[in-house]
Structures are given as structure tokens and as C-alpha cells.
XYZ file of C-alpha atoms in Angstrom:
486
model
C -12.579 -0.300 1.998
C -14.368 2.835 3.678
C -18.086 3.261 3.670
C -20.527 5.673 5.243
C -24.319 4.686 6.384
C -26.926 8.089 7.183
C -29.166 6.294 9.978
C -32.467 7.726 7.963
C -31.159 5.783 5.062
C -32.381 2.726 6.889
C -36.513 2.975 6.845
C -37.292 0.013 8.677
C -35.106 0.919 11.588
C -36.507 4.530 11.826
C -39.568 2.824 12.217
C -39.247 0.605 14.412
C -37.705 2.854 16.682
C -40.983 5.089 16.625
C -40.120 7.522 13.421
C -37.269 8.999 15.196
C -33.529 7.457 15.701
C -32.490 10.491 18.081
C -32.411 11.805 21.693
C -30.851 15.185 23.081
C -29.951 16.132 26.396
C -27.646 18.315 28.886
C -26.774 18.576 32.289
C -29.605 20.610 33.567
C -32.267 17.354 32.076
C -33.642 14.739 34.486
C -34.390 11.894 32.851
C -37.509 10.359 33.755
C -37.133 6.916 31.646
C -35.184 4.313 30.067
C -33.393 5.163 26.994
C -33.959 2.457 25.568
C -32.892 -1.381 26.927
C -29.606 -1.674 26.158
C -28.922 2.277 27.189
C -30.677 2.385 30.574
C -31.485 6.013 32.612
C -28.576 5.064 34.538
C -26.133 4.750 31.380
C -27.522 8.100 30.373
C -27.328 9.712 33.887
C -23.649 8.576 34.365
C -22.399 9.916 30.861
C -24.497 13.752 31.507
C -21.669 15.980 29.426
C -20.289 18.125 31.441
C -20.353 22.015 31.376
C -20.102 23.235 27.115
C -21.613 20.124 25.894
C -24.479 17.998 24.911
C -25.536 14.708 24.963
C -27.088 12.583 22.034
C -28.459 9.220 22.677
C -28.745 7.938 18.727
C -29.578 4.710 17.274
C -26.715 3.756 14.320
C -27.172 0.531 13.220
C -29.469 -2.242 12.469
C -29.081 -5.599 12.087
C -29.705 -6.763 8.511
C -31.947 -10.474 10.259
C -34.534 -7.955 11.321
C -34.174 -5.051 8.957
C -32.805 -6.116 5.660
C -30.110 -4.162 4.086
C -30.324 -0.675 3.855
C -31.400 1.764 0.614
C -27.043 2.171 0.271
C -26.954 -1.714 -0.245
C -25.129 -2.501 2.766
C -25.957 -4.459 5.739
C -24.262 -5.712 9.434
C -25.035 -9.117 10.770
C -26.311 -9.566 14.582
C -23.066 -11.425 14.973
C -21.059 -8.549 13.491
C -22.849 -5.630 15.437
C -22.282 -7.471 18.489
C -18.846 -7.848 17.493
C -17.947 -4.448 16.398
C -20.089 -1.882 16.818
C -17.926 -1.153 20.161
C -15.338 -0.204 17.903
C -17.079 3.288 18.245
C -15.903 3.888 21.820
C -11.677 3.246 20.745
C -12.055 4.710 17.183
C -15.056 6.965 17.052
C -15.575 10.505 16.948
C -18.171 12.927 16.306
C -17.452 14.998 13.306
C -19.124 17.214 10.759
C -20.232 16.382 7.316
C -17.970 13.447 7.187
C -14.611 16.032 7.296
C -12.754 13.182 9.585
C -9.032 13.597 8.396
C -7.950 14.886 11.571
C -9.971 14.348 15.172
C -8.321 17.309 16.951
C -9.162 19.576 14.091
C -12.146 18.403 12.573
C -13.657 17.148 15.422
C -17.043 18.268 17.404
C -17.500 15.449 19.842
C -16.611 12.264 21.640
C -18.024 8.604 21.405
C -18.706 8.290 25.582
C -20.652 4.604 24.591
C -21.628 2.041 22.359
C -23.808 -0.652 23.130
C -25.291 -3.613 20.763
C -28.943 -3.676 21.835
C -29.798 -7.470 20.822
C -33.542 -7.709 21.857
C -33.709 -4.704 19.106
C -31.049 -5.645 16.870
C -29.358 -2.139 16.546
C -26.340 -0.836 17.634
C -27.019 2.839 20.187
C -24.416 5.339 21.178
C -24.018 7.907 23.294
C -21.955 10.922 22.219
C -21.218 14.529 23.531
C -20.564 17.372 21.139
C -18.912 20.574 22.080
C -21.259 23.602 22.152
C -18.938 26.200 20.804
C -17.519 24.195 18.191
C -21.041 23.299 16.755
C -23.550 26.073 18.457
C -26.383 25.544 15.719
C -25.975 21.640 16.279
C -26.867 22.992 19.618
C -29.805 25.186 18.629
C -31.479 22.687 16.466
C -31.547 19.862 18.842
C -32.273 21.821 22.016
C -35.076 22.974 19.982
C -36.577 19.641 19.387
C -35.542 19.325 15.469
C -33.691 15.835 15.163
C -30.345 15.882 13.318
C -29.252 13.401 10.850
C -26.261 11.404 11.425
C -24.432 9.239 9.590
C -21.108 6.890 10.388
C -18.076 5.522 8.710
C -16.701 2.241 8.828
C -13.242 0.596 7.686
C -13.253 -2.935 6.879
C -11.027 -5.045 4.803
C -13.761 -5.914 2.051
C -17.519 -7.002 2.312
C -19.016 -9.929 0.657
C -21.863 -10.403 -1.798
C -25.319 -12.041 0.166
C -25.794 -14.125 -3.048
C -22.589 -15.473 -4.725
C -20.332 -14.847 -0.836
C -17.722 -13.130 -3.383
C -15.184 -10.619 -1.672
C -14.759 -7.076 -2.867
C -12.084 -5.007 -1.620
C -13.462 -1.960 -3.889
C -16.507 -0.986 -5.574
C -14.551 -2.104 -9.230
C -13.998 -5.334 -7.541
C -17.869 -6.126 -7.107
C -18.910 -9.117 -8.567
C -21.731 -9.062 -11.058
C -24.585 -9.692 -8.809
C -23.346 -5.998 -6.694
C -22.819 -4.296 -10.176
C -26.258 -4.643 -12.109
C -28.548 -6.289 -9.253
C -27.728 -4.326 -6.195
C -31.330 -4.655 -4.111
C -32.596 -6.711 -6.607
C -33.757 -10.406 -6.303
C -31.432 -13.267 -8.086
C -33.124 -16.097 -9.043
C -30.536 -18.279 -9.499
C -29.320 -17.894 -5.811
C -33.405 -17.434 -4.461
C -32.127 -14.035 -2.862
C -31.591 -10.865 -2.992
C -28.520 -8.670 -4.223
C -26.775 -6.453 -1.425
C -22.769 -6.095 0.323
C -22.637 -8.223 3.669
C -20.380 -5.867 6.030
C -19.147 -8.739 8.326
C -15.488 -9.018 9.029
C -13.223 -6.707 11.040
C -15.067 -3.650 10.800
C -13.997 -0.515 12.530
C -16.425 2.291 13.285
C -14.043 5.631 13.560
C -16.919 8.378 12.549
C -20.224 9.424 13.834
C -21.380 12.563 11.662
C -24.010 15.508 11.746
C -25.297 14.863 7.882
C -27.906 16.579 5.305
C -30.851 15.371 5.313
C -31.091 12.164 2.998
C -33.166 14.051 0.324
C -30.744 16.988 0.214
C -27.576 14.971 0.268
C -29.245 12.848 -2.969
C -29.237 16.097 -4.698
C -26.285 17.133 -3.875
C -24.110 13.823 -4.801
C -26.058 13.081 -8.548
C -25.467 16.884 -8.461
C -21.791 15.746 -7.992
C -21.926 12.497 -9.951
C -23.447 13.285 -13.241
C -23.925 16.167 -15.731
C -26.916 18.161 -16.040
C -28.456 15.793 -18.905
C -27.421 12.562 -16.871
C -28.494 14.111 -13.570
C -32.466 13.618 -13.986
C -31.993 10.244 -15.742
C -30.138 8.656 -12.990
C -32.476 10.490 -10.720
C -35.425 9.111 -12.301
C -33.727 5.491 -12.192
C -33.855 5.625 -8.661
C -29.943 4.956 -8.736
C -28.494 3.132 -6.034
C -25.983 5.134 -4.005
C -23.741 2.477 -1.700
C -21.793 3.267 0.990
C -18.632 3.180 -0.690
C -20.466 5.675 -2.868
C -20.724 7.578 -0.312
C -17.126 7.305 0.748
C -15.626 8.322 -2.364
C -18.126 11.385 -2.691
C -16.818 12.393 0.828
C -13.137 12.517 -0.281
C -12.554 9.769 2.160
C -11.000 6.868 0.069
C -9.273 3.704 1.292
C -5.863 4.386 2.686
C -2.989 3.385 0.875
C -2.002 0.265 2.892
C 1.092 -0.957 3.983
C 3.073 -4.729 3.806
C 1.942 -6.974 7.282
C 5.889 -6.559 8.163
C 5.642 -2.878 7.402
C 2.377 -2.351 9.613
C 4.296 -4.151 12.165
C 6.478 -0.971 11.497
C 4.050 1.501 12.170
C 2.495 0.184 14.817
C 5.666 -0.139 16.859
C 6.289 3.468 15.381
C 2.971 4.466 16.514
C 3.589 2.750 19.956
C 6.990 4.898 20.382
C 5.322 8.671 19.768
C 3.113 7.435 23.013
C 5.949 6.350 25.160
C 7.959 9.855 23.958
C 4.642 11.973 24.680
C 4.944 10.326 28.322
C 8.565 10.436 28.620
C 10.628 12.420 31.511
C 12.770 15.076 31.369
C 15.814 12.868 30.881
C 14.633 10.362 28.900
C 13.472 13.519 26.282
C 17.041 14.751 26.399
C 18.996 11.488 25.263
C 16.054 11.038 22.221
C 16.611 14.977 21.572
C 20.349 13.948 21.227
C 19.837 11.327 19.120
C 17.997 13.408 16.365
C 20.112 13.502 12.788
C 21.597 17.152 11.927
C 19.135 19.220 10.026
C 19.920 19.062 6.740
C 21.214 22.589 5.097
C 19.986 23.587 1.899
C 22.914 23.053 0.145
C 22.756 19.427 0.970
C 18.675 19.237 0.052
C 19.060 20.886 -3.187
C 21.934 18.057 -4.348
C 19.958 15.629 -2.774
C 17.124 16.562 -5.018
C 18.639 16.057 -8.045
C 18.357 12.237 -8.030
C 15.509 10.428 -7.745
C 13.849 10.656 -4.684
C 13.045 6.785 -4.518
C 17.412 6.106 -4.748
C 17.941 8.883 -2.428
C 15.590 7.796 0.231
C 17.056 4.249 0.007
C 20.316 4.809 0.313
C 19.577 7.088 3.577
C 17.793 4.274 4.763
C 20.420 2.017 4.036
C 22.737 4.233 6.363
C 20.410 4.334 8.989
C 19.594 7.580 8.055
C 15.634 9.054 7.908
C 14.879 12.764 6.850
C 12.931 14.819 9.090
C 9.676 16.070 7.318
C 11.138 19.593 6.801
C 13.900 18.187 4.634
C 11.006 16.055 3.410
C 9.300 18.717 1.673
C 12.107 21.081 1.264
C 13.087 18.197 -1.241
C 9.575 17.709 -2.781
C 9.048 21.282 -3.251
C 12.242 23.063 -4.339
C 11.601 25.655 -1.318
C 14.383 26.010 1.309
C 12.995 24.753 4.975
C 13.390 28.009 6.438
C 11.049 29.556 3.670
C 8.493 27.205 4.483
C 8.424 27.853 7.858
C 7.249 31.458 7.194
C 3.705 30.064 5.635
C 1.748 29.575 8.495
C -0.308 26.183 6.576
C 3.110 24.487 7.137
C 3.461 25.649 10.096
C 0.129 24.087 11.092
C 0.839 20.976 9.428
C 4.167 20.666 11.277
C 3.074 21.505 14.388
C -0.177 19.675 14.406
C -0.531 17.421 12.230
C 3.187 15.399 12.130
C 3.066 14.897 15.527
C -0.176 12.808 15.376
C 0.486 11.338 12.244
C 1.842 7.765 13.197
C -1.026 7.481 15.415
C -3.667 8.266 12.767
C -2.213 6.016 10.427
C -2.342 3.470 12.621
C -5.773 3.809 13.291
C -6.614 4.271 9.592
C -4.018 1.637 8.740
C -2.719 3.329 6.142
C -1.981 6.818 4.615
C -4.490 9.278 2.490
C -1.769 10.051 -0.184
C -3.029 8.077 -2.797
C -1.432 5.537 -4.694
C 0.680 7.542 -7.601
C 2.261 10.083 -4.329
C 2.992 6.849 -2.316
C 4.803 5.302 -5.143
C 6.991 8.323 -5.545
C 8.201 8.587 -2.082
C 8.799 4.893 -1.354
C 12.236 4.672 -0.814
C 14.023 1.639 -3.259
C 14.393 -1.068 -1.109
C 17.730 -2.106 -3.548
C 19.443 0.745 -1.868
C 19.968 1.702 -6.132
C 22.134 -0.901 -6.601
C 20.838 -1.931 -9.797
C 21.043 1.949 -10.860
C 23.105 3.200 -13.690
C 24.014 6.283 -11.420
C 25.027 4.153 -8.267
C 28.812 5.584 -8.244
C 26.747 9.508 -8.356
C 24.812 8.362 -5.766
C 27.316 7.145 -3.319
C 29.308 9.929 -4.003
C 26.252 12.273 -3.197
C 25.309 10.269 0.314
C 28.898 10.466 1.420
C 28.885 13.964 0.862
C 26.038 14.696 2.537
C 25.128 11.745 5.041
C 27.982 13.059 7.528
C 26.573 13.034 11.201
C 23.304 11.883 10.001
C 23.567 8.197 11.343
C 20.917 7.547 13.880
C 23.856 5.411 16.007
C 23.287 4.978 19.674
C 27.635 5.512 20.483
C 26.873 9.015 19.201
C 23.616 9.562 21.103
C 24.779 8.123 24.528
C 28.286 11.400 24.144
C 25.923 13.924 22.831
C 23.472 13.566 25.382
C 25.682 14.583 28.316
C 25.750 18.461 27.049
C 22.017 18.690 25.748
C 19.281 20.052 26.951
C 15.574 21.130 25.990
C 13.465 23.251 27.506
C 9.886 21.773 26.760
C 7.983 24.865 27.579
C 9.495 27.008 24.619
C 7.220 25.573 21.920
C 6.100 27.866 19.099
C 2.001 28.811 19.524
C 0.183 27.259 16.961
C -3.056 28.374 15.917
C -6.417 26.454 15.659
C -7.237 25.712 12.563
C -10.289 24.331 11.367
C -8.915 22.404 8.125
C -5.401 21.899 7.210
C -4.077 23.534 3.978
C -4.538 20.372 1.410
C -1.542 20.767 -0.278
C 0.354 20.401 2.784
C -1.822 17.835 4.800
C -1.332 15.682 1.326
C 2.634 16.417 1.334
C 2.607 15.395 5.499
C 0.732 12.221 4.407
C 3.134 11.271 1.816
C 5.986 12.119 4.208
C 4.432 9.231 6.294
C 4.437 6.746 3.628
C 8.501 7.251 3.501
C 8.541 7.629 7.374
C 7.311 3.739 7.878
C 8.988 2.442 4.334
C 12.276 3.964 5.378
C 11.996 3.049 8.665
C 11.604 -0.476 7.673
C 14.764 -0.373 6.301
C 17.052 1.378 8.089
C 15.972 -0.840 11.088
C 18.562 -3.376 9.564
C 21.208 -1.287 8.146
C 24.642 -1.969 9.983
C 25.209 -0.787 13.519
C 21.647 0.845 14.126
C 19.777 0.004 17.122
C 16.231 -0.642 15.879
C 14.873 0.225 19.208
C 16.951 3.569 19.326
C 15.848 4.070 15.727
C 12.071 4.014 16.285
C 12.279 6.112 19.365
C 14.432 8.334 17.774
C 11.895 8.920 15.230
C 9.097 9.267 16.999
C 10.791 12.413 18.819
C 11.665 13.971 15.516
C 8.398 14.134 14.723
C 6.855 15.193 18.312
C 10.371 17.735 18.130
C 9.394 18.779 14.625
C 8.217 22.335 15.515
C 10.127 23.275 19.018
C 12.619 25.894 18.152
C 15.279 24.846 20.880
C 15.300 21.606 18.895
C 16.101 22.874 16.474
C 18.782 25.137 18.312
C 20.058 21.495 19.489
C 20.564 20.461 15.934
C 22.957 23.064 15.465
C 25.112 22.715 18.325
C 25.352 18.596 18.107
């Protein structure tokens, strides 16, 4: 479940912290007192931003013993904030408006620290945000006008305060949640409202609308033009999964423990390639399957994807996201490398995308795009068409095997020079036909790498590696120069 929480949704914590939950400052500022007492002058001193940026020192949280739940519905324990509200400094980053797909991208800032202040039961950060990349940000606060923020959270499911039910969606919510959210249950001698407690993960800290404005603009959203002034009038309860789902950002579609287990050794391998030496880069590079011409995508798209992916699986054999959507999209790879939105995506996007689904645990694809993509784990041996099928791998799996005899001989006569990669230009948002397509490419990635990890004479460790580089290698034209020649 994702959620998002706008600070000046909570009253009692605005007030409490003297009408105002914000604090700006640069380089050139001497602070003459305490921020506050779990951010001291000293915390604030030692994280000044350096040269391009600013500083905000912002309360995000309060505790719900102190402040109740919030106007959304939702509320953190003392025991949780203390538990996860550092969660900001390894998964949080300033962004705008909630658009959080993609930190390098979308991103406007860093967490630098998150602290649980207990004597004031609210959790404080302090985060820097890049001058150029938000300049009236810059202008507003430097000014003295406060900006609104608001976060996002990940969490497996939340729990209702009355009944203790758990809810991993907003359909799931029990009865109390649905038609007494904020209200008092006399049967239980409490009130109504979604208990954010257990393994929560704080991953966005956001310049916002102001509350009023945003209201407008989601029953704007929400309801027709008849419906709008009723539900307005009703005072209608907005929650943070609301919220969420009005921000396009959706739970992701999640994976199997034993295929997380996948990713996150995936995920785990894309770091060790990033930091890998000249050497080590040249045996992975070797080990890379032969691009796949178009001849061989366009039989391979006549089946069904699902057979086709497992059955390459079951070879040990994984298609590099150009095949990917060649496949998907009927286009040959070398005519989607002339739209520069691909090029983005494979350039910028792929080779970050273990990582971020890690983080997210999950992908964004959506359910009915996953399900399409997941390679059958039967290999299609229950399939009507498994003679066509064989026929088709063996006529087009040749020298695709990710095997580590044929990696260890080709690795003698290869070489890459790193320096010749292709310049990709800064983009703001990714194309979303494209970022949706690379999303859905990692669904297969981690399914098909689950299981061509056992098919006969791979090396699962040579297997993970290897695809980690093919998708750090995705966009380097000697690579693909290599491909040709192995």
C-alpha cells in the first residue's frame, strides 16, 4: 500500500509547532538558535547545503498519542515514528508534486536527516533542494512564504484503530474505515481511523498545493460537476491512499518472497558491475547473449509471449530490453533507437531499474501488463503448440545461452571502451509509454531470471551478473559492436 500525508493536513501539529511546520536556510545564514530539540544549531550548521542549494528544516510527522490522526484518516504510533521515520535518510528524496517515478529525473533534493523528536512526538528532517532545478521553490522560501510539503510512505497494509483489521488496499477496508472513517464507534468506545504501524518506508518528501487548492483540484478529479459540490459539501474524507491513487502512484505489482530474493540479488549485482574494473567489465561484456536480429524477433513474436519467454528461460536464455520491446511493439530495435523517448528510457532508466524496484519492491506496470509478460513457468509444456515452439527456440536460441565455458573463450578477444557511451539528454519526465514498457520489461527480467537460474548448465552467479551488465551495457554502442563480433 502507498499513501501520501501534506504536513498542513495535520492541524494539531501545525499548532503545536507555533502555526508554522517550516524553516529555510543557505550557506550565507548564521543560525542563532536551536532548531528545535531533536535538530540542534549544530545538526543544522553541519548539514549548511553547499553552493546551488538550500536548506529546509520541516516538521513531517506527528505522533497519533499526542495528535490524533490526521484529517486523511491516517496516523503513526510513537513506537512506529521512532522506528521508521529514519527510513527518510536511505529512501527519501525531495521531489515535486508527488512526480517520484524516477529520483535522478524527477528529483529536486536530498533527505541529509531525519530525526524522531520524542519530547514533541514528531518526526523533523532536514533536506537540501537544488536551486536551478526548483528556482521559484527558491524565491518563495527565501522570501519568507512557507511551502507545503507532503510525504509518501510504503507499507505492507495498515490496521483499523477499532476492529485491529488489516487492509492491504482501500477495497480491503473493513467496515468501520469504509462508512466511519473519523467517526466515533460505539461498540468499540473509539474512534474510526488507519493505524500506519508496521514496516513503513518513507521514500518521498514533496513541495505540494496548498491543502485548500489540492481539495479542489482532486473532487475536481474525483467526481463530476453535479457530484463535485455534494461531496464537497459532505466534507468527504480524502485518505492517504486517496491521495496515492490521485497521484498516479499505486502499489507496485509485487513479486513471490523467492522471487524478491531474485531481485534483490539482481539489484545487488548492477552495484557490484557499476564498481567493477576494467577486466572484470570485459568477461561480463563477453558473457552478454547475441542481439537478437529481427528476423528472429518477428518469429519469436508470433507465439505467445508468456511460452516464448519460458522456454528462453528454460535455456538459460533472457532477452535484452531492446528485443523486449522490439517484440511487444512490432518495431525493429534499430527503429526504436531513432526515437529519442527510447533512447532515454534505455539509457536512463534500464540501468537503474533493478535498483528502483528494489526499493519500491515491486514494478509500476500494473497488474493486466505484468500478467502478460510473465514468462510460463511450465516452460509450455502443457501447450498444444509445444512441438512449434521447440522448433522456433532451436531456431533461434543459437549462441544465446548465458553459459560460463562460452564466456571464459570469448573473453580473451573482447574489449570495451567505457568512455564511448552515447550522450543522453536530461529529461525531465520519461515518455509514459516507454517508462510503462521498461517497467514491464522488469517484471520478465526478475520472473525469467528466476528461472533460468536453474535451467541445466547455467551458473546462477554468472547469470545474475551477466544480467545486470546487459542492462548497465544496454545503450553503449561498442557493446553492441561486441555483440556482433562474439
Amino acid at each position: 500500500m502507498r499513501k501520501e500525508f501534506a504536513t498542513d493536513d495535520h492541524g494539531e501539529l501545525i499548532d503545536a509547532a507555533g502555526g508554522s511546520a517550516f524553516q529555510f536556510f543557505e550557506r550565507s545564514d548564521k543560525m542563532t538558535k536551536s532548531a528545535s530539540d531533536a535538530i540542534s544549531k549544530k545538526d543544522v550548521e553541519a548539514h549548511m547545503p553547499p553552493d546551488g542549494h538550500f536548506g529546509v528544516h520541516l516538521i513531517a510527522t506527528g505522533s497519533e498519542g499526542l495528535y490524533g490522526p490526521n484529517r486523511n484518516g491516517d496516523s503513526f504510533s510513537d513506537a512506529c515514528l521512532e522506528k521508521y521515520h529514519p527510513t527518510f535518510e536511505k529512501f527519501g528524496c525531495v521531489f515535486r508534486e508527488h512526480k517520484n517515478k524516477c529520483q535522478k529525473t524527477q528529483g529536486v533534493g536530498q533527505v541529509k536527516l531525519a530525526r524522531y523528536n520524542p519530547k514533541m512526538h514528531r518526526g523533523e528532517l532536514i533536506v537540501w533542494v537544488n536551486k536551478e532545478k526548483a528556482p521559484d521553490m527558491y524565491k518563495q522560501a527565501k522570501e519568507g512564504k512557507e511551502l507545503s510539503f507532503s510525504m509518501s510512505c510504503r507499507l505492507p497494509f495498515d490496521r483499523c484503530s477499532c476492529c485491529d483489521s488489516k487492509a492491504k488496499r482501500v477495497t480491503d477496508y473493513c467496515g468501520h474505515l469504509k462508512s466511519s472513517m473519523l467517526k466515533y464507534v460505539p461498540e468499540f468506545r473509539k474512534y474510526a481511523f488507519a493505524r500506519n504501524e508496521d514496516d513503513v518506508k518513507f521514500f518521498d518528501i514533496s513541495e505540494v498545493k496548498r491543502r485548500a487548492d489540492r481539495i479542489a483540484t482532486f473532487l475536481g478529479y474525483s467526481f463530476s460537476p453535479d457530484e463535485m459540490a455534494k461531496a464537497a459539501s459532505e466534507d468527504r474524507i480524502i485518505t492517504g491512499a486517496d491521495w496515492a491513487e490521485y497521484y498516479g502512484n499505486t502499489e507496485p505489482v509485487a513479486f513471490a518472497p523467492w522471487e524478491a530474493e531474485t531481485l534483490r540479488k539482481l539489484a545487488a549485482e548492477v552495484m557490484f558491475v557499476k564498481q567493477s574494473d576494467q577486466h572484470t567489465l570485459n568477461v561480463l561484456v563477453a558473457s552478454l547473449p547475441r542481439a537478437l536480429d529481427h528476423q528472429d524477433l518477428e518469429k519469436l513474436a508470433k507465439a505467445d509471449f508468456r511460452s516464448v519467454g519460458g522456454e528462453l528461460a528454460n535455456r538459460g536464455i533472457i532477452l535484452d530490453f531492446g528485443s523486449f520491446a522490439s517484440i511487444v511493439t512490432g518495431k525493429p530495435v534499430a527503429d526504436l533507437r531513432k526515437e529519442a523517448e527510447f533512447r532515454d528510457i534505455e539509457g536512463l532508466k534500464i540501468p537503474e531499474l533493478l535498483g528502483e524496484m528494489e526499493e519500491q519492491e515491486g514494478c509500476e506496470c500494473g497488474d493486466e501488463a505484468a500478467n502478460a509478460v510473465a514468462p510460463d513457468s511450465y516452460g509450455c509444456a502443457f501447450s498444444s503448440e509445444k512441438d512449434a515452439i521447440d522448433n522456433l527456440m532451436d531456431d533461434v536460441a543459437t549462441n544465446l545461452e548465458l553459459k560460463p565455458q562460452a564466456a571464459s573463450e570469448r573473453a580473451m578477444t573482447i574489449t570495451i571502451k567505457m568512455a564511448s557511451v552515447p550522450q543522453m539528454h536530461k529529461v525531465a519526465s520519461f515518455d509514459p509509454f516507454y517508462s510503462a514498457l521498461a517497467e514491464a520489461y522488469g517484471h520478465y527480467l526478475v520472473k525469467a531470471a528466476h528461472l533460468a537460474k536453474d535451467a541445466p548448465g547455467v551458473s546462477s552467479n554468472l547469470l545474475f551478473r551477466s544480467v545486470a551488465a546487459m542492462q548497465i551495457f544496454q545503450a553503449q554502442k561498442d557493446c553492441q559492436d561486441v555483440h556482433g563480433r562474439a
